[in-house]
Amino acid sequence: MADSMPLDVLSRWVHVGTAIVILGGSVFLRFVLIPAAEGLPEDEHQALRDRLLARWRRFVFAGIALFLLSGLYNYLAVSLPRHRGDGLYHGLMGLKILLALAVFFLASALAGRSKAFEGIRRANRNWLSVTLVLGFAIVALSGFLKVARPGASPPPASSAPSSAEPPGTPSAEPLG
Ligand code: HEM
């Protein structure tokens, strides 16, 4: 087992866990909460929206930080050594990272307070749908890379033969 295995596993848990929370929360917002809140009187609707976004934006900004930290670790420490020279893998991973940056921009604009993106928030149904399509495309691409391009498995932590041969190991002494 490679020495970095515990951190590799933790980074993948954080990465996939963040995907579950951010995509799951966005599906709830788009298909449950927004339609349900539609019939409310405008002042109540606005009050709910402000209270909700004040909480959700913390998840979004923490999620972006965790995606970037665990994603960069996954890529630089785990995937790069296993996919040397695999142009298709790195090309598709590059596409995935570009799509992720688009998701980060839209999620920040939708949950943020900047006046510049008020237009995006007014059309939140449509832009949330676009964000979800991109998000699930990223998950699909990541799963494809995992299965179709697994790469070379890392050498075991201590591949050098240990001096203390286990008892009963036939010695390598030349016969005669
Ligand atoms: C919206 C943002 C993102 C989502 C939803 C996402 C989702 C995922 C998922 C579900 C996996 C696991 C795939 C599997 O094992 O089947 C994964 C793996 C991975 N992600 Fe992300 N990710 C995102 C952003 C990023 C970013 C920004 C980076 C790099 C900076 C990144 C780098 C990686 C790497 C290197 C792997 C491992 C791929 C492999 O096993 O070959 N991800 N991602």
PDB file of C-alpha atoms and ligand atoms in Angstrom:
ATOM      1  CA  MET A   1       0.000   0.000   0.000  1.00  0.00           C
ATOM      2  CA  ALA A   2       1.486   3.377  -1.032  1.00  0.00           C
ATOM      3  CA  ASP A   3       2.584   5.632   1.902  1.00  0.00           C
ATOM      4  CA  SER A   4       0.269   8.432   0.714  1.00  0.00           C
ATOM      5  CA  MET A   5      -2.773   6.126   0.619  1.00  0.00           C
ATOM      6  CA  PRO A   6      -4.501   7.591   3.703  1.00  0.00           C
ATOM      7  CA  LEU A   7      -4.313  11.143   2.274  1.00  0.00           C
ATOM      8  CA  ASP A   8      -5.285   9.903  -1.214  1.00  0.00           C
ATOM      9  CA  VAL A   9      -8.407   8.261   0.238  1.00  0.00           C
ATOM     10  CA  LEU A  10      -9.261  11.276   2.417  1.00  0.00           C
ATOM     11  CA  SER A  11      -8.906  13.634  -0.555  1.00  0.00           C
ATOM     12  CA  ARG A  12     -11.216  11.475  -2.664  1.00  0.00           C
ATOM     13  CA  TRP A  13     -13.804  11.310   0.179  1.00  0.00           C
ATOM     14  CA  VAL A  14     -13.694  15.112   0.470  1.00  0.00           C
ATOM     15  CA  HIS A  15     -13.957  15.532  -3.324  1.00  0.00           C
ATOM     16  CA  VAL A  16     -16.832  13.138  -3.910  1.00  0.00           C
ATOM     17  CA  GLY A  17     -18.560  14.250  -0.663  1.00  0.00           C
ATOM     18  CA  THR A  18     -18.445  17.869  -1.819  1.00  0.00           C
ATOM     19  CA  ALA A  19     -19.934  16.850  -5.182  1.00  0.00           C
ATOM     20  CA  ILE A  20     -22.808  15.056  -3.367  1.00  0.00           C
ATOM     21  CA  VAL A  21     -23.611  18.076  -1.121  1.00  0.00           C
ATOM     22  CA  ILE A  22     -23.286  20.824  -3.767  1.00  0.00           C
ATOM     23  CA  LEU A  23     -25.072  18.993  -6.599  1.00  0.00           C
ATOM     24  CA  GLY A  24     -27.673  17.505  -4.250  1.00  0.00           C
ATOM     25  CA  GLY A  25     -28.357  20.922  -2.686  1.00  0.00           C
ATOM     26  CA  SER A  26     -28.647  22.520  -6.134  1.00  0.00           C
ATOM     27  CA  VAL A  27     -31.149  19.859  -7.279  1.00  0.00           C
ATOM     28  CA  PHE A  28     -33.251  20.569  -4.131  1.00  0.00           C
ATOM     29  CA  LEU A  29     -33.123  24.336  -4.779  1.00  0.00           C
ATOM     30  CA  ARG A  30     -34.066  24.029  -8.483  1.00  0.00           C
ATOM     31  CA  PHE A  31     -36.764  21.353  -8.390  1.00  0.00           C
ATOM     32  CA  VAL A  32     -38.200  21.554  -4.840  1.00  0.00           C
ATOM     33  CA  LEU A  33     -37.677  24.910  -3.132  1.00  0.00           C
ATOM     34  CA  ILE A  34     -37.931  27.425  -5.997  1.00  0.00           C
ATOM     35  CA  PRO A  35     -41.213  25.924  -7.392  1.00  0.00           C
ATOM     36  CA  ALA A  36     -42.646  25.588  -3.836  1.00  0.00           C
ATOM     37  CA  ALA A  37     -41.808  29.207  -2.903  1.00  0.00           C
ATOM     38  CA  GLU A  38     -43.258  30.573  -6.140  1.00  0.00           C
ATOM     39  CA  GLY A  39     -46.799  31.107  -4.755  1.00  0.00           C
ATOM     40  CA  LEU A  40     -45.677  33.094  -1.716  1.00  0.00           C
ATOM     41  CA  PRO A  41     -46.480  36.835  -1.403  1.00  0.00           C
ATOM     42  CA  GLU A  42     -43.504  38.870  -2.722  1.00  0.00           C
ATOM     43  CA  ASP A  43     -42.287  40.157   0.694  1.00  0.00           C
ATOM     44  CA  GLU A  44     -42.375  36.654   2.237  1.00  0.00           C
ATOM     45  CA  HIS A  45     -40.715  35.257  -0.902  1.00  0.00           C
ATOM     46  CA  GLN A  46     -37.920  37.838  -0.695  1.00  0.00           C
ATOM     47  CA  ALA A  47     -37.451  37.234   3.064  1.00  0.00           C
ATOM     48  CA  LEU A  48     -37.145  33.454   2.501  1.00  0.00           C
ATOM     49  CA  ARG A  49     -34.733  34.018  -0.407  1.00  0.00           C
ATOM     50  CA  ASP A  50     -32.459  36.289   1.673  1.00  0.00           C
ATOM     51  CA  ARG A  51     -32.423  33.898   4.649  1.00  0.00           C
ATOM     52  CA  LEU A  52     -31.803  30.904   2.418  1.00  0.00           C
ATOM     53  CA  LEU A  53     -29.025  32.479   0.330  1.00  0.00           C
ATOM     54  CA  ALA A  54     -27.292  33.731   3.488  1.00  0.00           C
ATOM     55  CA  ARG A  55     -26.856  30.074   4.495  1.00  0.00           C
ATOM     56  CA  TRP A  56     -26.429  28.419   1.069  1.00  0.00           C
ATOM     57  CA  ARG A  57     -23.641  30.764  -0.041  1.00  0.00           C
ATOM     58  CA  ARG A  58     -21.450  29.460   2.841  1.00  0.00           C
ATOM     59  CA  PHE A  59     -21.847  25.923   1.436  1.00  0.00           C
ATOM     60  CA  VAL A  60     -21.092  27.144  -2.096  1.00  0.00           C
ATOM     61  CA  PHE A  61     -17.892  29.024  -1.190  1.00  0.00           C
ATOM     62  CA  ALA A  62     -16.652  26.241   1.144  1.00  0.00           C
ATOM     63  CA  GLY A  63     -17.521  23.711  -1.591  1.00  0.00           C
ATOM     64  CA  ILE A  64     -15.501  25.592  -4.220  1.00  0.00           C
ATOM     65  CA  ALA A  65     -12.498  25.707  -1.854  1.00  0.00           C
ATOM     66  CA  LEU A  66     -12.781  21.962  -1.071  1.00  0.00           C
ATOM     67  CA  PHE A  67     -13.220  21.050  -4.773  1.00  0.00           C
ATOM     68  CA  LEU A  68     -10.092  23.034  -5.672  1.00  0.00           C
ATOM     69  CA  LEU A  69      -7.978  21.713  -2.759  1.00  0.00           C
ATOM     70  CA  SER A  70      -8.957  18.030  -3.140  1.00  0.00           C
ATOM     71  CA  GLY A  71      -9.117  18.283  -6.951  1.00  0.00           C
ATOM     72  CA  LEU A  72      -5.613  19.733  -7.240  1.00  0.00           C
ATOM     73  CA  TYR A  73      -4.304  17.106  -4.807  1.00  0.00           C
ATOM     74  CA  ASN A  74      -6.088  14.313  -6.735  1.00  0.00           C
ATOM     75  CA  TYR A  75      -4.602  15.594  -9.960  1.00  0.00           C
ATOM     76  CA  LEU A  76      -1.048  16.544  -8.984  1.00  0.00           C
ATOM     77  CA  ALA A  77      -0.318  13.876  -6.362  1.00  0.00           C
ATOM     78  CA  VAL A  78      -2.398  10.903  -7.560  1.00  0.00           C
ATOM     79  CA  SER A  79      -3.402  11.169 -11.223  1.00  0.00           C
ATOM     80  CA  LEU A  80      -0.290  12.805 -12.745  1.00  0.00           C
ATOM     81  CA  PRO A  81       2.163  10.007 -11.696  1.00  0.00           C
ATOM     82  CA  ARG A  82      -0.292   7.376 -12.957  1.00  0.00           C
ATOM     83  CA  HIS A  83      -1.082   8.998 -16.314  1.00  0.00           C
ATOM     84  CA  ARG A  84       2.328  10.092 -17.659  1.00  0.00           C
ATOM     85  CA  GLY A  85       2.057  10.552 -21.439  1.00  0.00           C
ATOM     86  CA  ASP A  86      -1.701   9.793 -21.501  1.00  0.00           C
ATOM     87  CA  GLY A  87      -2.772  12.752 -23.663  1.00  0.00           C
ATOM     88  CA  LEU A  88      -6.466  11.743 -23.752  1.00  0.00           C
ATOM     89  CA  TYR A  89      -6.638  11.577 -19.947  1.00  0.00           C
ATOM     90  CA  HIS A  90      -5.028  14.986 -19.442  1.00  0.00           C
ATOM     91  CA  GLY A  91      -7.065  16.516 -22.284  1.00  0.00           C
ATOM     92  CA  LEU A  92     -10.350  15.315 -20.781  1.00  0.00           C
ATOM     93  CA  MET A  93      -9.230  16.278 -17.254  1.00  0.00           C
ATOM     94  CA  GLY A  94      -8.418  19.760 -18.606  1.00  0.00           C
ATOM     95  CA  LEU A  95     -11.919  19.958 -20.136  1.00  0.00           C
ATOM     96  CA  LYS A  96     -13.364  18.845 -16.790  1.00  0.00           C
ATOM     97  CA  ILE A  97     -11.459  21.548 -14.899  1.00  0.00           C
ATOM     98  CA  LEU A  98     -12.679  24.237 -17.382  1.00  0.00           C
ATOM     99  CA  LEU A  99     -16.286  23.046 -16.908  1.00  0.00           C
ATOM    100  CA  ALA A 100     -15.717  23.118 -13.134  1.00  0.00           C
ATOM    101  CA  LEU A 101     -14.543  26.753 -13.328  1.00  0.00           C
ATOM    102  CA  ALA A 102     -17.769  27.604 -15.218  1.00  0.00           C
ATOM    103  CA  VAL A 103     -19.792  25.832 -12.474  1.00  0.00           C
ATOM    104  CA  PHE A 104     -17.866  27.745  -9.773  1.00  0.00           C
ATOM    105  CA  PHE A 105     -18.614  31.078 -11.541  1.00  0.00           C
ATOM    106  CA  LEU A 106     -22.346  30.349 -11.949  1.00  0.00           C
ATOM    107  CA  ALA A 107     -22.739  28.961  -8.408  1.00  0.00           C
ATOM    108  CA  SER A 108     -20.987  32.055  -6.975  1.00  0.00           C
ATOM    109  CA  ALA A 109     -23.073  34.468  -9.085  1.00  0.00           C
ATOM    110  CA  LEU A 110     -26.341  32.699  -8.100  1.00  0.00           C
ATOM    111  CA  ALA A 111     -25.512  32.583  -4.350  1.00  0.00           C
ATOM    112  CA  GLY A 112     -23.583  35.856  -4.141  1.00  0.00           C
ATOM    113  CA  ARG A 113     -24.647  39.495  -3.610  1.00  0.00           C
ATOM    114  CA  SER A 114     -22.708  41.259  -6.368  1.00  0.00           C
ATOM    115  CA  LYS A 115     -24.928  43.754  -8.273  1.00  0.00           C
ATOM    116  CA  ALA A 116     -23.089  42.776 -11.468  1.00  0.00           C
ATOM    117  CA  PHE A 117     -24.777  39.358 -11.424  1.00  0.00           C
ATOM    118  CA  GLU A 118     -28.292  40.473 -10.361  1.00  0.00           C
ATOM    119  CA  GLY A 119     -29.496  39.518 -13.865  1.00  0.00           C
ATOM    120  CA  ILE A 120     -28.295  35.923 -13.382  1.00  0.00           C
ATOM    121  CA  ARG A 121     -30.094  35.713 -10.016  1.00  0.00           C
ATOM    122  CA  ARG A 122     -33.324  37.076 -11.505  1.00  0.00           C
ATOM    123  CA  ALA A 123     -33.210  34.154 -14.017  1.00  0.00           C
ATOM    124  CA  ASN A 124     -32.080  31.719 -11.293  1.00  0.00           C
ATOM    125  CA  ARG A 125     -34.282  28.832 -12.568  1.00  0.00           C
ATOM    126  CA  ASN A 126     -32.546  28.775 -15.977  1.00  0.00           C
ATOM    127  CA  TRP A 127     -28.999  29.387 -14.720  1.00  0.00           C
ATOM    128  CA  LEU A 128     -29.409  26.781 -11.960  1.00  0.00           C
ATOM    129  CA  SER A 129     -30.497  24.277 -14.659  1.00  0.00           C
ATOM    130  CA  VAL A 130     -27.380  25.137 -16.710  1.00  0.00           C
ATOM    131  CA  THR A 131     -25.200  24.716 -13.591  1.00  0.00           C
ATOM    132  CA  LEU A 132     -26.759  21.287 -12.883  1.00  0.00           C
ATOM    133  CA  VAL A 133     -26.257  20.069 -16.476  1.00  0.00           C
ATOM    134  CA  LEU A 134     -22.583  21.128 -16.304  1.00  0.00           C
ATOM    135  CA  GLY A 135     -22.191  19.575 -12.823  1.00  0.00           C
ATOM    136  CA  PHE A 136     -23.545  16.190 -13.882  1.00  0.00           C
ATOM    137  CA  ALA A 137     -21.474  16.323 -17.089  1.00  0.00           C
ATOM    138  CA  ILE A 138     -18.406  16.748 -14.838  1.00  0.00           C
ATOM    139  CA  VAL A 139     -19.407  13.732 -12.710  1.00  0.00           C
ATOM    140  CA  ALA A 140     -19.970  11.670 -15.886  1.00  0.00           C
ATOM    141  CA  LEU A 141     -16.568  12.713 -17.279  1.00  0.00           C
ATOM    142  CA  SER A 142     -14.849  11.931 -13.950  1.00  0.00           C
ATOM    143  CA  GLY A 143     -16.449   8.489 -13.776  1.00  0.00           C
ATOM    144  CA  PHE A 144     -15.439   7.789 -17.400  1.00  0.00           C
ATOM    145  CA  LEU A 145     -11.834   8.771 -16.625  1.00  0.00           C
ATOM    146  CA  LYS A 146     -11.830   6.541 -13.545  1.00  0.00           C
ATOM    147  CA  VAL A 147     -13.053   3.453 -15.429  1.00  0.00           C
ATOM    148  CA  ALA A 148     -11.774   3.910 -18.990  1.00  0.00           C
ATOM    149  CA  ARG A 149      -8.367   5.466 -18.121  1.00  0.00           C
ATOM    150  CA  PRO A 150      -7.366   3.937 -14.764  1.00  0.00           C
ATOM    151  CA  GLY A 151      -3.658   4.572 -15.509  1.00  0.00           C
ATOM    152  CA  ALA A 152      -0.687   2.718 -14.050  1.00  0.00           C
ATOM    153  CA  SER A 153      -1.098   1.549 -10.446  1.00  0.00           C
ATOM    154  CA  PRO A 154       1.533   3.048  -8.085  1.00  0.00           C
ATOM    155  CA  PRO A 155       4.499   0.782  -7.078  1.00  0.00           C
ATOM    156  CA  PRO A 156       4.012  -0.717  -3.554  1.00  0.00           C
ATOM    157  CA  ALA A 157       5.497   1.502  -0.791  1.00  0.00           C
ATOM    158  CA  SER A 158       8.557  -0.671  -0.185  1.00  0.00           C
ATOM    159  CA  SER A 159       9.244  -2.419  -3.497  1.00  0.00           C
ATOM    160  CA  ALA A 160      12.954  -2.931  -2.527  1.00  0.00           C
ATOM    161  CA  PRO A 161      13.481  -6.587  -1.302  1.00  0.00           C
ATOM    162  CA  SER A 162      13.865  -6.537   2.488  1.00  0.00           C
ATOM    163  CA  SER A 163      17.081  -8.011   3.929  1.00  0.00           C
ATOM    164  CA  ALA A 164      15.275 -10.170   6.443  1.00  0.00           C
ATOM    165  CA  GLU A 165      13.892 -12.898   4.133  1.00  0.00           C
ATOM    166  CA  PRO A 166      10.954 -14.704   5.791  1.00  0.00           C
ATOM    167  CA  PRO A 167      11.923 -18.115   7.293  1.00  0.00           C
ATOM    168  CA  GLY A 168      11.954 -21.054   4.826  1.00  0.00           C
ATOM    169  CA  THR A 169      12.615 -18.798   1.826  1.00  0.00           C
ATOM    170  CA  PRO A 170      14.952 -20.857  -0.381  1.00  0.00           C
ATOM    171  CA  SER A 171      18.295 -18.993  -0.473  1.00  0.00           C
ATOM    172  CA  ALA A 172      19.483 -17.636  -3.760  1.00  0.00           C
ATOM    173  CA  GLU A 173      22.912 -19.249  -3.184  1.00  0.00           C
ATOM    174  CA  PRO A 174      24.199 -20.806  -6.463  1.00  0.00           C
ATOM    175  CA  LEU A 175      24.062 -24.608  -6.452  1.00  0.00           C
ATOM    176  CA  GLY A 176      27.306 -26.633  -6.213  1.00  0.00           C
TER     177      GLY A 176
HETATM  178  C1  HEM B   1     -17.984  21.012 -10.011  1.00  0.00           C
HETATM  179  C2  HEM B   1     -16.796  20.580  -9.708  1.00  0.00           C
HETATM  180  C3  HEM B   1     -16.376  19.122  -9.633  1.00  0.00           C
HETATM  181  C4  HEM B   1     -17.122  17.968  -9.524  1.00  0.00           C
HETATM  182  C5  HEM B   1     -18.643  17.828  -9.470  1.00  0.00           C
HETATM  183  C6  HEM B   1     -16.179  16.843  -9.472  1.00  0.00           C
HETATM  184  C7  HEM B   1     -16.564  15.508  -9.350  1.00  0.00           C
HETATM  185  C8  HEM B   1     -15.680  14.455  -9.284  1.00  0.00           C
HETATM  186  C9  HEM B   1     -16.066  13.068  -9.034  1.00  0.00           C
HETATM  187  C10 HEM B   1     -17.490  12.573  -8.781  1.00  0.00           C
HETATM  188  C11 HEM B   1     -14.918  12.320  -9.049  1.00  0.00           C
HETATM  189  C12 HEM B   1     -14.768  10.800  -8.780  1.00  0.00           C
HETATM  190  C13 HEM B   1     -14.896  10.045 -10.075  1.00  0.00           C
HETATM  191  C14 HEM B   1     -14.865   8.531  -9.786  1.00  0.00           C
HETATM  192  O1  HEM B   1     -14.035   8.067  -9.010  1.00  0.00           O
HETATM  193  O2  HEM B   1     -15.685   7.832 -10.390  1.00  0.00           O
HETATM  194  C15 HEM B   1     -13.829  13.230  -9.329  1.00  0.00           C
HETATM  195  C16 HEM B   1     -12.527  12.828  -9.460  1.00  0.00           C
HETATM  196  C17 HEM B   1     -11.523  13.712  -9.711  1.00  0.00           C
HETATM  197  N1  HEM B   1     -11.598  15.102  -9.771  1.00  0.00           N
HETATM  198 FE1  HEM B   1     -13.243  16.217  -9.651  1.00  0.00          FE
HETATM  199  N2  HEM B   1     -14.902  17.314  -9.550  1.00  0.00           N
HETATM  200  C18 HEM B   1     -14.976  18.702  -9.644  1.00  0.00           C
HETATM  201  C19 HEM B   1     -13.951  19.613  -9.733  1.00  0.00           C
HETATM  202  C20 HEM B   1     -12.652  19.227  -9.859  1.00  0.00           C
HETATM  203  C21 HEM B   1     -11.552  20.157 -10.013  1.00  0.00           C
HETATM  204  C22 HEM B   1     -11.683  21.692 -10.008  1.00  0.00           C
HETATM  205  C23 HEM B   1     -10.417  19.383 -10.158  1.00  0.00           C
HETATM  206  C24 HEM B   1      -8.968  19.805 -10.343  1.00  0.00           C
HETATM  207  C25 HEM B   1      -8.477  20.951 -10.035  1.00  0.00           C
HETATM  208  C26 HEM B   1     -10.830  17.979 -10.085  1.00  0.00           C
HETATM  209  C27 HEM B   1      -9.970  16.891 -10.196  1.00  0.00           C
HETATM  210  C28 HEM B   1     -10.341  15.571 -10.057  1.00  0.00           C
HETATM  211  C29 HEM B   1      -9.403  14.442 -10.194  1.00  0.00           C
HETATM  212  C30 HEM B   1      -7.915  14.524 -10.516  1.00  0.00           C
HETATM  213  C31 HEM B   1     -10.149  13.277  -9.974  1.00  0.00           C
HETATM  214  C32 HEM B   1      -9.645  11.808 -10.017  1.00  0.00           C
HETATM  215  C33 HEM B   1      -9.875  11.279 -11.428  1.00  0.00           C
HETATM  216  C34 HEM B   1      -9.338   9.849 -11.546  1.00  0.00           C
HETATM  217  O3  HEM B   1      -9.637   9.031 -10.713  1.00  0.00           O
HETATM  218  O4  HEM B   1      -8.633   9.606 -12.529  1.00  0.00           O
HETATM  219  N3  HEM B   1     -12.189  17.925  -9.901  1.00  0.00           N
HETATM  220  N4  HEM B   1     -14.322  14.521  -9.460  1.00  0.00           N
END
